[in-house]
GROMACS .gro file of C-alpha atoms in nm:
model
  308
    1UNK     CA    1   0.000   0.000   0.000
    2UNK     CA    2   0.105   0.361  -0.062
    3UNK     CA    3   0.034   0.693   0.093
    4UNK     CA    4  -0.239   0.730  -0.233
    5UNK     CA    5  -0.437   0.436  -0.032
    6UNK     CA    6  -0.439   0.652   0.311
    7UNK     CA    7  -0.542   0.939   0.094
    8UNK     CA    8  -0.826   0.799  -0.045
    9UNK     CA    9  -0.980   0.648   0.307
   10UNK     CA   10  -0.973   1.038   0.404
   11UNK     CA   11  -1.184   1.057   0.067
   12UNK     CA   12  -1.409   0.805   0.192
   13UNK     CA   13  -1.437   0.898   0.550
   14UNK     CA   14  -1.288   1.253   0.625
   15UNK     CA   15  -1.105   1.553   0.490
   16UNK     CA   16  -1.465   1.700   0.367
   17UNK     CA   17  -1.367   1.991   0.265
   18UNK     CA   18  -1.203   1.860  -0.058
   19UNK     CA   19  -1.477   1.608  -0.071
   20UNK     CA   20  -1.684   1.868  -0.112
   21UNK     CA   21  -1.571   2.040  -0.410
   22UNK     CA   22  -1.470   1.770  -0.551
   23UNK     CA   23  -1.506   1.270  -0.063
   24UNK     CA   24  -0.783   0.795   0.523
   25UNK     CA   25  -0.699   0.471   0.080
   26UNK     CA   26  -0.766   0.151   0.107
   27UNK     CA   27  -0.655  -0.115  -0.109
   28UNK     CA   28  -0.880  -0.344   0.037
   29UNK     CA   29  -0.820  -0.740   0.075
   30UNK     CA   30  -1.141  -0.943  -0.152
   31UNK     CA   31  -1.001  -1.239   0.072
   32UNK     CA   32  -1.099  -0.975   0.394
   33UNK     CA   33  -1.360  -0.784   0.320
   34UNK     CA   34  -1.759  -0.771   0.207
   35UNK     CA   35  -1.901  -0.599  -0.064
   36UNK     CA   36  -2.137  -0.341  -0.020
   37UNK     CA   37  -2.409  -0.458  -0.187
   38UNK     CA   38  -2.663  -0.499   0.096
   39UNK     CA   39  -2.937  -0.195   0.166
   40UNK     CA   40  -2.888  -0.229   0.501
   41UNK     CA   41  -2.571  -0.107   0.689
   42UNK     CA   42  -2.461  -0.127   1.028
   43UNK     CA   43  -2.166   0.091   1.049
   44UNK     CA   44  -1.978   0.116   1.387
   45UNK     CA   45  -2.090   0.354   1.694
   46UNK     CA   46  -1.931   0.414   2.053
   47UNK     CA   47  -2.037   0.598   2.340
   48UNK     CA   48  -1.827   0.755   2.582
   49UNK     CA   49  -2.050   0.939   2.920
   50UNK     CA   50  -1.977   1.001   3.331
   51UNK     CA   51  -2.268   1.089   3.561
   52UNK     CA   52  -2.380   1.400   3.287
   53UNK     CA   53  -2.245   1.364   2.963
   54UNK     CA   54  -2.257   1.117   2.656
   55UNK     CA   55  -2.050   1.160   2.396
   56UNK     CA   56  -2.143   0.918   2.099
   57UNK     CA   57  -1.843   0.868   1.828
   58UNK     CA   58  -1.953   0.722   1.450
   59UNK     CA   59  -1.684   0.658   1.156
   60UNK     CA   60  -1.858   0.802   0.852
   61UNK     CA   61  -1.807   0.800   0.478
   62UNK     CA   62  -1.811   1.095   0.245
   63UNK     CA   63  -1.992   0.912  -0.042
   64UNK     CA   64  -2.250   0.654  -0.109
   65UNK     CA   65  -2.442   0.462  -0.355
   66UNK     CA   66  -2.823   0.504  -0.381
   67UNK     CA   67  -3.033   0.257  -0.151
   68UNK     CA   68  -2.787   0.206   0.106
   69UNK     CA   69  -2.988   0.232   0.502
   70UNK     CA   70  -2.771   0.361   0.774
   71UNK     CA   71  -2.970   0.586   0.964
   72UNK     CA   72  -3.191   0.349   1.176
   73UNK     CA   73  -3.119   0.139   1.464
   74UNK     CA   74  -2.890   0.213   1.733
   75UNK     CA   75  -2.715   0.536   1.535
   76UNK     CA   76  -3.072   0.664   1.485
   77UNK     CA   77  -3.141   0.644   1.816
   78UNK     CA   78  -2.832   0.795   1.982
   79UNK     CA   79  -2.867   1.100   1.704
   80UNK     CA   80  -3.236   1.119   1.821
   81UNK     CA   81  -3.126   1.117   2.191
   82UNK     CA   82  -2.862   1.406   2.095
   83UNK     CA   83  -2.896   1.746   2.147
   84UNK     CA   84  -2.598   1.895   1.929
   85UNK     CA   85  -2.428   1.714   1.623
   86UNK     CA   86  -2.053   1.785   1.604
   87UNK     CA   87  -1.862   1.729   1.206
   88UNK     CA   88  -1.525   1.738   1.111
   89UNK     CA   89  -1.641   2.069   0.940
   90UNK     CA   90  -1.909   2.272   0.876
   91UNK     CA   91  -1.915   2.272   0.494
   92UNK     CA   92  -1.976   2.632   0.314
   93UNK     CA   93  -2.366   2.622   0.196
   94UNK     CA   94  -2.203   2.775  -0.155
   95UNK     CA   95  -2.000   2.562  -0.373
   96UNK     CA   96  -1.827   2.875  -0.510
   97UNK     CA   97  -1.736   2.982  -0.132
   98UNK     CA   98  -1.540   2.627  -0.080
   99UNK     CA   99  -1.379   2.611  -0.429
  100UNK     CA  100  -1.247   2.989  -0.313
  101UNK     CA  101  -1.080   2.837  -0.011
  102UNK     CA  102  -0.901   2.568  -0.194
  103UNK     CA  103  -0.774   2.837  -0.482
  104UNK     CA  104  -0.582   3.011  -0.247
  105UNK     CA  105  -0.395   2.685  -0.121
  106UNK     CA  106  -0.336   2.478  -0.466
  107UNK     CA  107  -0.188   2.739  -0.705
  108UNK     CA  108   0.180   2.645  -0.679
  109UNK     CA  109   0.405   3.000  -0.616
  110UNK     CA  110   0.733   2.869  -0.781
  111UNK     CA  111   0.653   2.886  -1.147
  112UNK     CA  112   0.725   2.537  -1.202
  113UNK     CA  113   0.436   2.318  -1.419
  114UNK     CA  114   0.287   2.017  -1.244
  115UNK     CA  115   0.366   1.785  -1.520
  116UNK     CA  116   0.759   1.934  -1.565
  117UNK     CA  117   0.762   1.818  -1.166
  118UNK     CA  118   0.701   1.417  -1.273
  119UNK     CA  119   0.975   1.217  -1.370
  120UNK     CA  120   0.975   1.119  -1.800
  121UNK     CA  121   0.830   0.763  -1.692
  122UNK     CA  122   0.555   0.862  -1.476
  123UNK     CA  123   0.457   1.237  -1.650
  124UNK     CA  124   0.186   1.057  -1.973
  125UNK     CA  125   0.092   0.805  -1.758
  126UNK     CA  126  -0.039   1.124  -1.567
  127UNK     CA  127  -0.156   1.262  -1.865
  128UNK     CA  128  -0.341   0.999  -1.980
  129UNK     CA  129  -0.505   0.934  -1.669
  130UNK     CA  130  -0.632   1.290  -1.632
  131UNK     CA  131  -0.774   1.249  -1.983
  132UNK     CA  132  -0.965   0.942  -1.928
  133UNK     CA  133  -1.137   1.098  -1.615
  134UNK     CA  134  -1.220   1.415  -1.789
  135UNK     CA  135  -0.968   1.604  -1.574
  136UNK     CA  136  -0.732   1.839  -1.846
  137UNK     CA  137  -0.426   1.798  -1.738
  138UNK     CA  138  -0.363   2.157  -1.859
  139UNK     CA  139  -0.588   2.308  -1.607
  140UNK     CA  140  -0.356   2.173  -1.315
  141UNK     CA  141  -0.047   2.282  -1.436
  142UNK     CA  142  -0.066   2.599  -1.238
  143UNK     CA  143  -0.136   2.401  -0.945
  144UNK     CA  144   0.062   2.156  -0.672
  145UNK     CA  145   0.035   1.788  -0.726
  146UNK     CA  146  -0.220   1.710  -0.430
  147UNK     CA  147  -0.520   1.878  -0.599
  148UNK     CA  148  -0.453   1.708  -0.835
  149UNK     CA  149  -0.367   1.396  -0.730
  150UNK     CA  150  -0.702   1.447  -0.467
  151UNK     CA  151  -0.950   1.521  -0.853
  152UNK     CA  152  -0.809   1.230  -0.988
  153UNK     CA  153  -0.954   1.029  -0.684
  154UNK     CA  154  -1.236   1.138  -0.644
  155UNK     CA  155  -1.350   1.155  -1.050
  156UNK     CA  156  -1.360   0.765  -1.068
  157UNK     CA  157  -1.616   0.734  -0.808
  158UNK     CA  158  -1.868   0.958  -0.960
  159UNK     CA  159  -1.814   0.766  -1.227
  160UNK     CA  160  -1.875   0.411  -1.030
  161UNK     CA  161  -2.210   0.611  -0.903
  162UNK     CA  162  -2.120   0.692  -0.573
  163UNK     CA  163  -2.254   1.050  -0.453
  164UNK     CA  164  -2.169   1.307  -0.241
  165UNK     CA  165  -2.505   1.432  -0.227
  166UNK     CA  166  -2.556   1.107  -0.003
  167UNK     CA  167  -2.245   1.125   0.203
  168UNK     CA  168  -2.288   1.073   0.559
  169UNK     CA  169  -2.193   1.416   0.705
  170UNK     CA  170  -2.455   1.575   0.450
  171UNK     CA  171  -2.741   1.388   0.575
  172UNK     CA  172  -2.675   1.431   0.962
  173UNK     CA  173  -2.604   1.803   0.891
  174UNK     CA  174  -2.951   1.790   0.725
  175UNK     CA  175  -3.124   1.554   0.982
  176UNK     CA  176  -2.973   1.766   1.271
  177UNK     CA  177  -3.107   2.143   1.103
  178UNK     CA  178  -3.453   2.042   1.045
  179UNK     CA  179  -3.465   1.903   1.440
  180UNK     CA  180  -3.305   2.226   1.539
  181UNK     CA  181  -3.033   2.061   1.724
  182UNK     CA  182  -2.676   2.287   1.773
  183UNK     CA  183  -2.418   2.219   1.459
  184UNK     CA  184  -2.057   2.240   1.560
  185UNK     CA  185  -1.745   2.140   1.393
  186UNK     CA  186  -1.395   2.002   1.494
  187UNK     CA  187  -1.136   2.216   1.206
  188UNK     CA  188  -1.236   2.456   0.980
  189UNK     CA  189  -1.242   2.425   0.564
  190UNK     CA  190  -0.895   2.618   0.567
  191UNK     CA  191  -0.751   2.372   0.844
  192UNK     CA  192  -0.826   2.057   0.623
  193UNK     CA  193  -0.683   2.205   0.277
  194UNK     CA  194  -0.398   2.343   0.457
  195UNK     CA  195  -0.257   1.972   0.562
  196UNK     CA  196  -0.262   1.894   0.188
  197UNK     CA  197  -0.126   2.239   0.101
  198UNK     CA  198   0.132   2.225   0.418
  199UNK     CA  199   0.271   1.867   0.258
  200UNK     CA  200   0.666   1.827   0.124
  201UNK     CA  201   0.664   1.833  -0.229
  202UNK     CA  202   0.800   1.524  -0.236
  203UNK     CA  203   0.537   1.358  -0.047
  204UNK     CA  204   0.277   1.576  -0.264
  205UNK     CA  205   0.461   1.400  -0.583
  206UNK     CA  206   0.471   1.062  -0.401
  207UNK     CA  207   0.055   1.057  -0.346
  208UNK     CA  208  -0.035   1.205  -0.687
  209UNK     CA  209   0.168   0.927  -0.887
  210UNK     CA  210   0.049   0.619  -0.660
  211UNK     CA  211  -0.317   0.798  -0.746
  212UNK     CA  212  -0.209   0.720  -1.102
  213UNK     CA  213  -0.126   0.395  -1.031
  214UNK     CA  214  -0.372   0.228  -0.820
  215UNK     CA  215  -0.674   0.376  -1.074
  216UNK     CA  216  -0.763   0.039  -1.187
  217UNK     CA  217  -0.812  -0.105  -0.859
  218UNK     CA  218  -1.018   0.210  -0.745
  219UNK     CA  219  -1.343   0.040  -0.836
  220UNK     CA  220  -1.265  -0.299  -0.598
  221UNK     CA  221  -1.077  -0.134  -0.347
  222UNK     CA  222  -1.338   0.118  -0.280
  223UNK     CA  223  -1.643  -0.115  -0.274
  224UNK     CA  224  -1.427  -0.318  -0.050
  225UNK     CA  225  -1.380   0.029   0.203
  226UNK     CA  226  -1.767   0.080   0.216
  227UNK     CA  227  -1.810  -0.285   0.259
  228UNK     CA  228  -1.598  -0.298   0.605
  229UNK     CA  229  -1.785   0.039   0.690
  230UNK     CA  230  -2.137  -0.136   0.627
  231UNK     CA  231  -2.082  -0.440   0.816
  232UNK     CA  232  -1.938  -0.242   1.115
  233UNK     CA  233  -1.594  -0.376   1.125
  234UNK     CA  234  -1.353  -0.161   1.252
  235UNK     CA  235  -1.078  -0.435   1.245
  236UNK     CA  236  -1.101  -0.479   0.934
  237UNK     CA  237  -1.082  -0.135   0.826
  238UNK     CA  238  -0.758  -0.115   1.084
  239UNK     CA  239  -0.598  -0.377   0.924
  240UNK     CA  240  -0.640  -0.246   0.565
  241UNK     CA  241  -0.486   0.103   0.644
  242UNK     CA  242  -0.169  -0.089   0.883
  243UNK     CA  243   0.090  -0.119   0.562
  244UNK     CA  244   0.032   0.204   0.433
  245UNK     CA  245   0.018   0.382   0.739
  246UNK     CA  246   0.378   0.199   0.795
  247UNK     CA  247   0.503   0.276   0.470
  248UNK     CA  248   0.428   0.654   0.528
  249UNK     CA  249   0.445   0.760   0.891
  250UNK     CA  250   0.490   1.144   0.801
  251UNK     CA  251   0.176   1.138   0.587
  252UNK     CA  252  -0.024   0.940   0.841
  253UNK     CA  253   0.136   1.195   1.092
  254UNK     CA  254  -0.041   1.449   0.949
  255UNK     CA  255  -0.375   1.350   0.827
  256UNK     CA  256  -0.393   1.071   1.133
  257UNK     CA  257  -0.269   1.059   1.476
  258UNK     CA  258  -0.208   1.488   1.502
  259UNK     CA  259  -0.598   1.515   1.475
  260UNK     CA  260  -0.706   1.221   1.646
  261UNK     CA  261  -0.528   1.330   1.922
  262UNK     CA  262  -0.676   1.686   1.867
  263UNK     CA  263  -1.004   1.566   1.875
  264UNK     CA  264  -0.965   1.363   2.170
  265UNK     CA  265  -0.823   1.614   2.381
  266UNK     CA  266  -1.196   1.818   2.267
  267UNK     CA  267  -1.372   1.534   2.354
  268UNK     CA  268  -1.189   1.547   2.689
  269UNK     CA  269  -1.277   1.873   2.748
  270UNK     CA  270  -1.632   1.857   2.648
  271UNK     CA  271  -1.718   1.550   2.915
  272UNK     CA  272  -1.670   1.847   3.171
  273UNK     CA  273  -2.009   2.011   2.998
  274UNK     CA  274  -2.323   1.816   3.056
  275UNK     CA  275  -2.511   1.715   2.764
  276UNK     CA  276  -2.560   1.424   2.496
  277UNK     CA  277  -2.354   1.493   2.197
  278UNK     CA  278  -2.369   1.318   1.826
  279UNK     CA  279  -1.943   1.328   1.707
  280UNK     CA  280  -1.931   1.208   1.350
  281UNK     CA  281  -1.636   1.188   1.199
  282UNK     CA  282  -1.435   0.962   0.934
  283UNK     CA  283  -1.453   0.601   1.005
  284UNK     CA  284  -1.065   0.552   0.927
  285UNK     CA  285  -1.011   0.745   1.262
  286UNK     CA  286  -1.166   0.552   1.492
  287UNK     CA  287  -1.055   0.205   1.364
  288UNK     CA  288  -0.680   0.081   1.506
  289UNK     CA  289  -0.375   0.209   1.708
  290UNK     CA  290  -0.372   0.575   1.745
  291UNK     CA  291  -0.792   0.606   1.712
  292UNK     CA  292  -0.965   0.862   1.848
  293UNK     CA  293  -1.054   0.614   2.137
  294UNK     CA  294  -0.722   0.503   2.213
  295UNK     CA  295  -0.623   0.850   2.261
  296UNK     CA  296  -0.901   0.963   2.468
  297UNK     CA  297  -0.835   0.621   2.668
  298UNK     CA  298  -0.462   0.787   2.709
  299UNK     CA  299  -0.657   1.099   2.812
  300UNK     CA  300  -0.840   0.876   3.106
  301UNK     CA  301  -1.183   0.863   2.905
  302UNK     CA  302  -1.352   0.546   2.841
  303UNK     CA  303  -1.540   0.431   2.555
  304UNK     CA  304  -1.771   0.176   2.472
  305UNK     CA  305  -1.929  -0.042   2.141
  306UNK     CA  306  -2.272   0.037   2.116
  307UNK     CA  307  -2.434  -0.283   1.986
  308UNK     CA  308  -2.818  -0.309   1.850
   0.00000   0.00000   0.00000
Protein backbone atom coordinates (compact mmCIF):
# COMPACT_ATOMS: atom_id res chain seq x y z
CA UNK A 1 0.00 0.00 0.00
CA UNK A 2 1.05 3.61 -0.62
CA UNK A 3 0.34 6.93 0.93
CA UNK A 4 -2.39 7.30 -2.33
CA UNK A 5 -4.37 4.36 -0.32
CA UNK A 6 -4.39 6.52 3.11
CA UNK A 7 -5.42 9.39 0.94
CA UNK A 8 -8.26 7.99 -0.45
CA UNK A 9 -9.80 6.48 3.07
CA UNK A 10 -9.73 10.38 4.04
CA UNK A 11 -11.84 10.57 0.67
CA UNK A 12 -14.09 8.05 1.92
CA UNK A 13 -14.37 8.98 5.50
CA UNK A 14 -12.88 12.53 6.25
CA UNK A 15 -11.05 15.53 4.90
CA UNK A 16 -14.65 17.00 3.67
CA UNK A 17 -13.67 19.91 2.65
CA UNK A 18 -12.03 18.60 -0.58
CA UNK A 19 -14.77 16.08 -0.71
CA UNK A 20 -16.84 18.68 -1.12
CA UNK A 21 -15.71 20.40 -4.10
CA UNK A 22 -14.70 17.70 -5.51
CA UNK A 23 -15.06 12.70 -0.63
CA UNK A 24 -7.83 7.95 5.23
CA UNK A 25 -6.99 4.71 0.80
CA UNK A 26 -7.66 1.51 1.07
CA UNK A 27 -6.55 -1.15 -1.09
CA UNK A 28 -8.80 -3.44 0.37
CA UNK A 29 -8.20 -7.40 0.75
CA UNK A 30 -11.41 -9.43 -1.52
CA UNK A 31 -10.01 -12.39 0.72
CA UNK A 32 -10.99 -9.75 3.94
CA UNK A 33 -13.60 -7.84 3.20
CA UNK A 34 -17.59 -7.71 2.07
CA UNK A 35 -19.01 -5.99 -0.64
CA UNK A 36 -21.37 -3.41 -0.20
CA UNK A 37 -24.09 -4.58 -1.87
CA UNK A 38 -26.63 -4.99 0.96
CA UNK A 39 -29.37 -1.95 1.66
CA UNK A 40 -28.88 -2.29 5.01
CA UNK A 41 -25.71 -1.07 6.89
CA UNK A 42 -24.61 -1.27 10.28
CA UNK A 43 -21.66 0.91 10.49
CA UNK A 44 -19.78 1.16 13.87
CA UNK A 45 -20.90 3.54 16.94
CA UNK A 46 -19.31 4.14 20.53
CA UNK A 47 -20.37 5.98 23.40
CA UNK A 48 -18.27 7.55 25.82
CA UNK A 49 -20.50 9.39 29.20
CA UNK A 50 -19.77 10.01 33.31
CA UNK A 51 -22.68 10.89 35.61
CA UNK A 52 -23.80 14.00 32.87
CA UNK A 53 -22.45 13.64 29.63
CA UNK A 54 -22.57 11.17 26.56
CA UNK A 55 -20.50 11.60 23.96
CA UNK A 56 -21.43 9.18 20.99
CA UNK A 57 -18.43 8.68 18.28
CA UNK A 58 -19.53 7.22 14.50
CA UNK A 59 -16.84 6.58 11.56
CA UNK A 60 -18.58 8.02 8.52
CA UNK A 61 -18.07 8.00 4.78
CA UNK A 62 -18.11 10.95 2.45
CA UNK A 63 -19.92 9.12 -0.42
CA UNK A 64 -22.50 6.54 -1.09
CA UNK A 65 -24.42 4.62 -3.55
CA UNK A 66 -28.23 5.04 -3.81
CA UNK A 67 -30.33 2.57 -1.51
CA UNK A 68 -27.87 2.06 1.06
CA UNK A 69 -29.88 2.32 5.02
CA UNK A 70 -27.71 3.61 7.74
CA UNK A 71 -29.70 5.86 9.64
CA UNK A 72 -31.91 3.49 11.76
CA UNK A 73 -31.19 1.39 14.64
CA UNK A 74 -28.90 2.13 17.33
CA UNK A 75 -27.15 5.36 15.35
CA UNK A 76 -30.72 6.64 14.85
CA UNK A 77 -31.41 6.44 18.16
CA UNK A 78 -28.32 7.95 19.82
CA UNK A 79 -28.67 11.00 17.04
CA UNK A 80 -32.36 11.19 18.21
CA UNK A 81 -31.26 11.17 21.91
CA UNK A 82 -28.62 14.06 20.95
CA UNK A 83 -28.96 17.46 21.47
CA UNK A 84 -25.98 18.95 19.29
CA UNK A 85 -24.28 17.14 16.23
CA UNK A 86 -20.53 17.85 16.04
CA UNK A 87 -18.62 17.29 12.06
CA UNK A 88 -15.25 17.38 11.11
CA UNK A 89 -16.41 20.69 9.40
CA UNK A 90 -19.09 22.72 8.76
CA UNK A 91 -19.15 22.72 4.94
CA UNK A 92 -19.76 26.32 3.14
CA UNK A 93 -23.66 26.22 1.96
CA UNK A 94 -22.03 27.75 -1.55
CA UNK A 95 -20.00 25.62 -3.73
CA UNK A 96 -18.27 28.75 -5.10
CA UNK A 97 -17.36 29.82 -1.32
CA UNK A 98 -15.40 26.27 -0.80
CA UNK A 99 -13.79 26.11 -4.29
CA UNK A 100 -12.47 29.89 -3.13
CA UNK A 101 -10.80 28.37 -0.11
CA UNK A 102 -9.01 25.68 -1.94
CA UNK A 103 -7.74 28.37 -4.82
CA UNK A 104 -5.82 30.11 -2.47
CA UNK A 105 -3.95 26.85 -1.21
CA UNK A 106 -3.36 24.78 -4.66
CA UNK A 107 -1.88 27.39 -7.05
CA UNK A 108 1.80 26.45 -6.79
CA UNK A 109 4.05 30.00 -6.16
CA UNK A 110 7.33 28.69 -7.81
CA UNK A 111 6.53 28.86 -11.47
CA UNK A 112 7.25 25.37 -12.02
CA UNK A 113 4.36 23.18 -14.19
CA UNK A 114 2.87 20.17 -12.44
CA UNK A 115 3.66 17.85 -15.20
CA UNK A 116 7.59 19.34 -15.65
CA UNK A 117 7.62 18.18 -11.66
CA UNK A 118 7.01 14.17 -12.73
CA UNK A 119 9.75 12.17 -13.70
CA UNK A 120 9.75 11.19 -18.00
CA UNK A 121 8.30 7.63 -16.92
CA UNK A 122 5.55 8.62 -14.76
CA UNK A 123 4.57 12.37 -16.50
CA UNK A 124 1.86 10.57 -19.73
CA UNK A 125 0.92 8.05 -17.58
CA UNK A 126 -0.39 11.24 -15.67
CA UNK A 127 -1.56 12.62 -18.65
CA UNK A 128 -3.41 9.99 -19.80
CA UNK A 129 -5.05 9.34 -16.69
CA UNK A 130 -6.32 12.90 -16.32
CA UNK A 131 -7.74 12.49 -19.83
CA UNK A 132 -9.65 9.42 -19.28
CA UNK A 133 -11.37 10.98 -16.15
CA UNK A 134 -12.20 14.15 -17.89
CA UNK A 135 -9.68 16.04 -15.74
CA UNK A 136 -7.32 18.39 -18.46
CA UNK A 137 -4.26 17.98 -17.38
CA UNK A 138 -3.63 21.57 -18.59
CA UNK A 139 -5.88 23.08 -16.07
CA UNK A 140 -3.56 21.73 -13.15
CA UNK A 141 -0.47 22.82 -14.36
CA UNK A 142 -0.66 25.99 -12.38
CA UNK A 143 -1.36 24.01 -9.45
CA UNK A 144 0.62 21.56 -6.72
CA UNK A 145 0.35 17.88 -7.26
CA UNK A 146 -2.20 17.10 -4.30
CA UNK A 147 -5.20 18.78 -5.99
CA UNK A 148 -4.53 17.08 -8.35
CA UNK A 149 -3.67 13.96 -7.30
CA UNK A 150 -7.02 14.47 -4.67
CA UNK A 151 -9.50 15.21 -8.53
CA UNK A 152 -8.09 12.30 -9.88
CA UNK A 153 -9.54 10.29 -6.84
CA UNK A 154 -12.36 11.38 -6.44
CA UNK A 155 -13.50 11.55 -10.50
CA UNK A 156 -13.60 7.65 -10.68
CA UNK A 157 -16.16 7.34 -8.08
CA UNK A 158 -18.68 9.58 -9.60
CA UNK A 159 -18.14 7.66 -12.27
CA UNK A 160 -18.75 4.11 -10.30
CA UNK A 161 -22.10 6.11 -9.03
CA UNK A 162 -21.20 6.92 -5.73
CA UNK A 163 -22.54 10.50 -4.53
CA UNK A 164 -21.69 13.07 -2.41
CA UNK A 165 -25.05 14.32 -2.27
CA UNK A 166 -25.56 11.07 -0.03
CA UNK A 167 -22.45 11.25 2.03
CA UNK A 168 -22.88 10.73 5.59
CA UNK A 169 -21.93 14.16 7.05
CA UNK A 170 -24.55 15.75 4.50
CA UNK A 171 -27.41 13.88 5.75
CA UNK A 172 -26.75 14.31 9.62
CA UNK A 173 -26.04 18.03 8.91
CA UNK A 174 -29.51 17.90 7.25
CA UNK A 175 -31.24 15.54 9.82
CA UNK A 176 -29.73 17.66 12.71
CA UNK A 177 -31.07 21.43 11.03
CA UNK A 178 -34.53 20.42 10.45
CA UNK A 179 -34.65 19.03 14.40
CA UNK A 180 -33.05 22.26 15.39
CA UNK A 181 -30.33 20.61 17.24
CA UNK A 182 -26.76 22.87 17.73
CA UNK A 183 -24.18 22.19 14.59
CA UNK A 184 -20.57 22.40 15.60
CA UNK A 185 -17.45 21.40 13.93
CA UNK A 186 -13.95 20.02 14.94
CA UNK A 187 -11.36 22.16 12.06
CA UNK A 188 -12.36 24.56 9.80
CA UNK A 189 -12.42 24.25 5.64
CA UNK A 190 -8.95 26.18 5.67
CA UNK A 191 -7.51 23.72 8.44
CA UNK A 192 -8.26 20.57 6.23
CA UNK A 193 -6.83 22.05 2.77
CA UNK A 194 -3.98 23.43 4.57
CA UNK A 195 -2.57 19.72 5.62
CA UNK A 196 -2.62 18.94 1.88
CA UNK A 197 -1.26 22.39 1.01
CA UNK A 198 1.32 22.25 4.18
CA UNK A 199 2.71 18.67 2.58
CA UNK A 200 6.66 18.27 1.24
CA UNK A 201 6.64 18.33 -2.29
CA UNK A 202 8.00 15.24 -2.36
CA UNK A 203 5.37 13.58 -0.47
CA UNK A 204 2.77 15.76 -2.64
CA UNK A 205 4.61 14.00 -5.83
CA UNK A 206 4.71 10.62 -4.01
CA UNK A 207 0.55 10.57 -3.46
CA UNK A 208 -0.35 12.05 -6.87
CA UNK A 209 1.68 9.27 -8.87
CA UNK A 210 0.49 6.19 -6.60
CA UNK A 211 -3.17 7.98 -7.46
CA UNK A 212 -2.09 7.20 -11.02
CA UNK A 213 -1.26 3.95 -10.31
CA UNK A 214 -3.72 2.28 -8.20
CA UNK A 215 -6.74 3.76 -10.74
CA UNK A 216 -7.63 0.39 -11.87
CA UNK A 217 -8.12 -1.05 -8.59
CA UNK A 218 -10.18 2.10 -7.45
CA UNK A 219 -13.43 0.40 -8.36
CA UNK A 220 -12.65 -2.99 -5.98
CA UNK A 221 -10.77 -1.34 -3.47
CA UNK A 222 -13.38 1.18 -2.80
CA UNK A 223 -16.43 -1.15 -2.74
CA UNK A 224 -14.27 -3.18 -0.50
CA UNK A 225 -13.80 0.29 2.03
CA UNK A 226 -17.67 0.80 2.16
CA UNK A 227 -18.10 -2.85 2.59
CA UNK A 228 -15.98 -2.98 6.05
CA UNK A 229 -17.85 0.39 6.90
CA UNK A 230 -21.37 -1.36 6.27
CA UNK A 231 -20.82 -4.40 8.16
CA UNK A 232 -19.38 -2.42 11.15
CA UNK A 233 -15.94 -3.76 11.25
CA UNK A 234 -13.53 -1.61 12.52
CA UNK A 235 -10.78 -4.35 12.45
CA UNK A 236 -11.01 -4.79 9.34
CA UNK A 237 -10.82 -1.35 8.26
CA UNK A 238 -7.58 -1.15 10.84
CA UNK A 239 -5.98 -3.77 9.24
CA UNK A 240 -6.40 -2.46 5.65
CA UNK A 241 -4.86 1.03 6.44
CA UNK A 242 -1.69 -0.89 8.83
CA UNK A 243 0.90 -1.19 5.62
CA UNK A 244 0.32 2.04 4.33
CA UNK A 245 0.18 3.82 7.39
CA UNK A 246 3.78 1.99 7.95
CA UNK A 247 5.03 2.76 4.70
CA UNK A 248 4.28 6.54 5.28
CA UNK A 249 4.45 7.60 8.91
CA UNK A 250 4.90 11.44 8.01
CA UNK A 251 1.76 11.38 5.87
CA UNK A 252 -0.24 9.40 8.41
CA UNK A 253 1.36 11.95 10.92
CA UNK A 254 -0.41 14.49 9.49
CA UNK A 255 -3.75 13.50 8.27
CA UNK A 256 -3.93 10.71 11.33
CA UNK A 257 -2.69 10.59 14.76
CA UNK A 258 -2.08 14.88 15.02
CA UNK A 259 -5.98 15.15 14.75
CA UNK A 260 -7.06 12.21 16.46
CA UNK A 261 -5.28 13.30 19.22
CA UNK A 262 -6.76 16.86 18.67
CA UNK A 263 -10.04 15.66 18.75
CA UNK A 264 -9.65 13.63 21.70
CA UNK A 265 -8.23 16.14 23.81
CA UNK A 266 -11.96 18.18 22.67
CA UNK A 267 -13.72 15.34 23.54
CA UNK A 268 -11.89 15.47 26.89
CA UNK A 269 -12.77 18.73 27.48
CA UNK A 270 -16.32 18.57 26.48
CA UNK A 271 -17.18 15.50 29.15
CA UNK A 272 -16.70 18.47 31.71
CA UNK A 273 -20.09 20.11 29.98
CA UNK A 274 -23.23 18.16 30.56
CA UNK A 275 -25.11 17.15 27.64
CA UNK A 276 -25.60 14.24 24.96
CA UNK A 277 -23.54 14.93 21.97
CA UNK A 278 -23.69 13.18 18.26
CA UNK A 279 -19.43 13.28 17.07
CA UNK A 280 -19.31 12.08 13.50
CA UNK A 281 -16.36 11.88 11.99
CA UNK A 282 -14.35 9.62 9.34
CA UNK A 283 -14.53 6.01 10.05
CA UNK A 284 -10.65 5.52 9.27
CA UNK A 285 -10.11 7.45 12.62
CA UNK A 286 -11.66 5.52 14.92
CA UNK A 287 -10.55 2.05 13.64
CA UNK A 288 -6.80 0.81 15.06
CA UNK A 289 -3.75 2.09 17.08
CA UNK A 290 -3.72 5.75 17.45
CA UNK A 291 -7.92 6.06 17.12
CA UNK A 292 -9.65 8.62 18.48
CA UNK A 293 -10.54 6.14 21.37
CA UNK A 294 -7.22 5.03 22.13
CA UNK A 295 -6.23 8.50 22.61
CA UNK A 296 -9.01 9.63 24.68
CA UNK A 297 -8.35 6.21 26.68
CA UNK A 298 -4.62 7.87 27.09
CA UNK A 299 -6.57 10.99 28.12
CA UNK A 300 -8.40 8.76 31.06
CA UNK A 301 -11.83 8.63 29.05
CA UNK A 302 -13.52 5.46 28.41
CA UNK A 303 -15.40 4.31 25.55
CA UNK A 304 -17.71 1.76 24.72
CA UNK A 305 -19.29 -0.42 21.41
CA UNK A 306 -22.72 0.37 21.16
CA UNK A 307 -24.34 -2.83 19.86
CA UNK A 308 -28.18 -3.09 18.50
Amino acid sequence: MTGAMIMRKAISGGLSAVAALLLMGGGASAREARPADASVASPALWMARDADTTIYLFGTVHVLKPGVRWFEGAVKHAFDRSEELVLEIIEPESPAAMAAIIGTRAIATDGVALSERLEPAGREGYKAAMTANGLPWQSFETMEPWMAGMALSVAPLERLGYRSDLGVEKMLATAARTAGKRVGALETPEQQIGYFDTLPMAQQLSFLTATVTGLPDVERDFAMLIGHWASGEPDALAAEMNESLEATPELAKVLLYDRNARWAQWIKARMARPGVVFVAVGAGHLAGKGSVQAQMTALGVTSERVRK
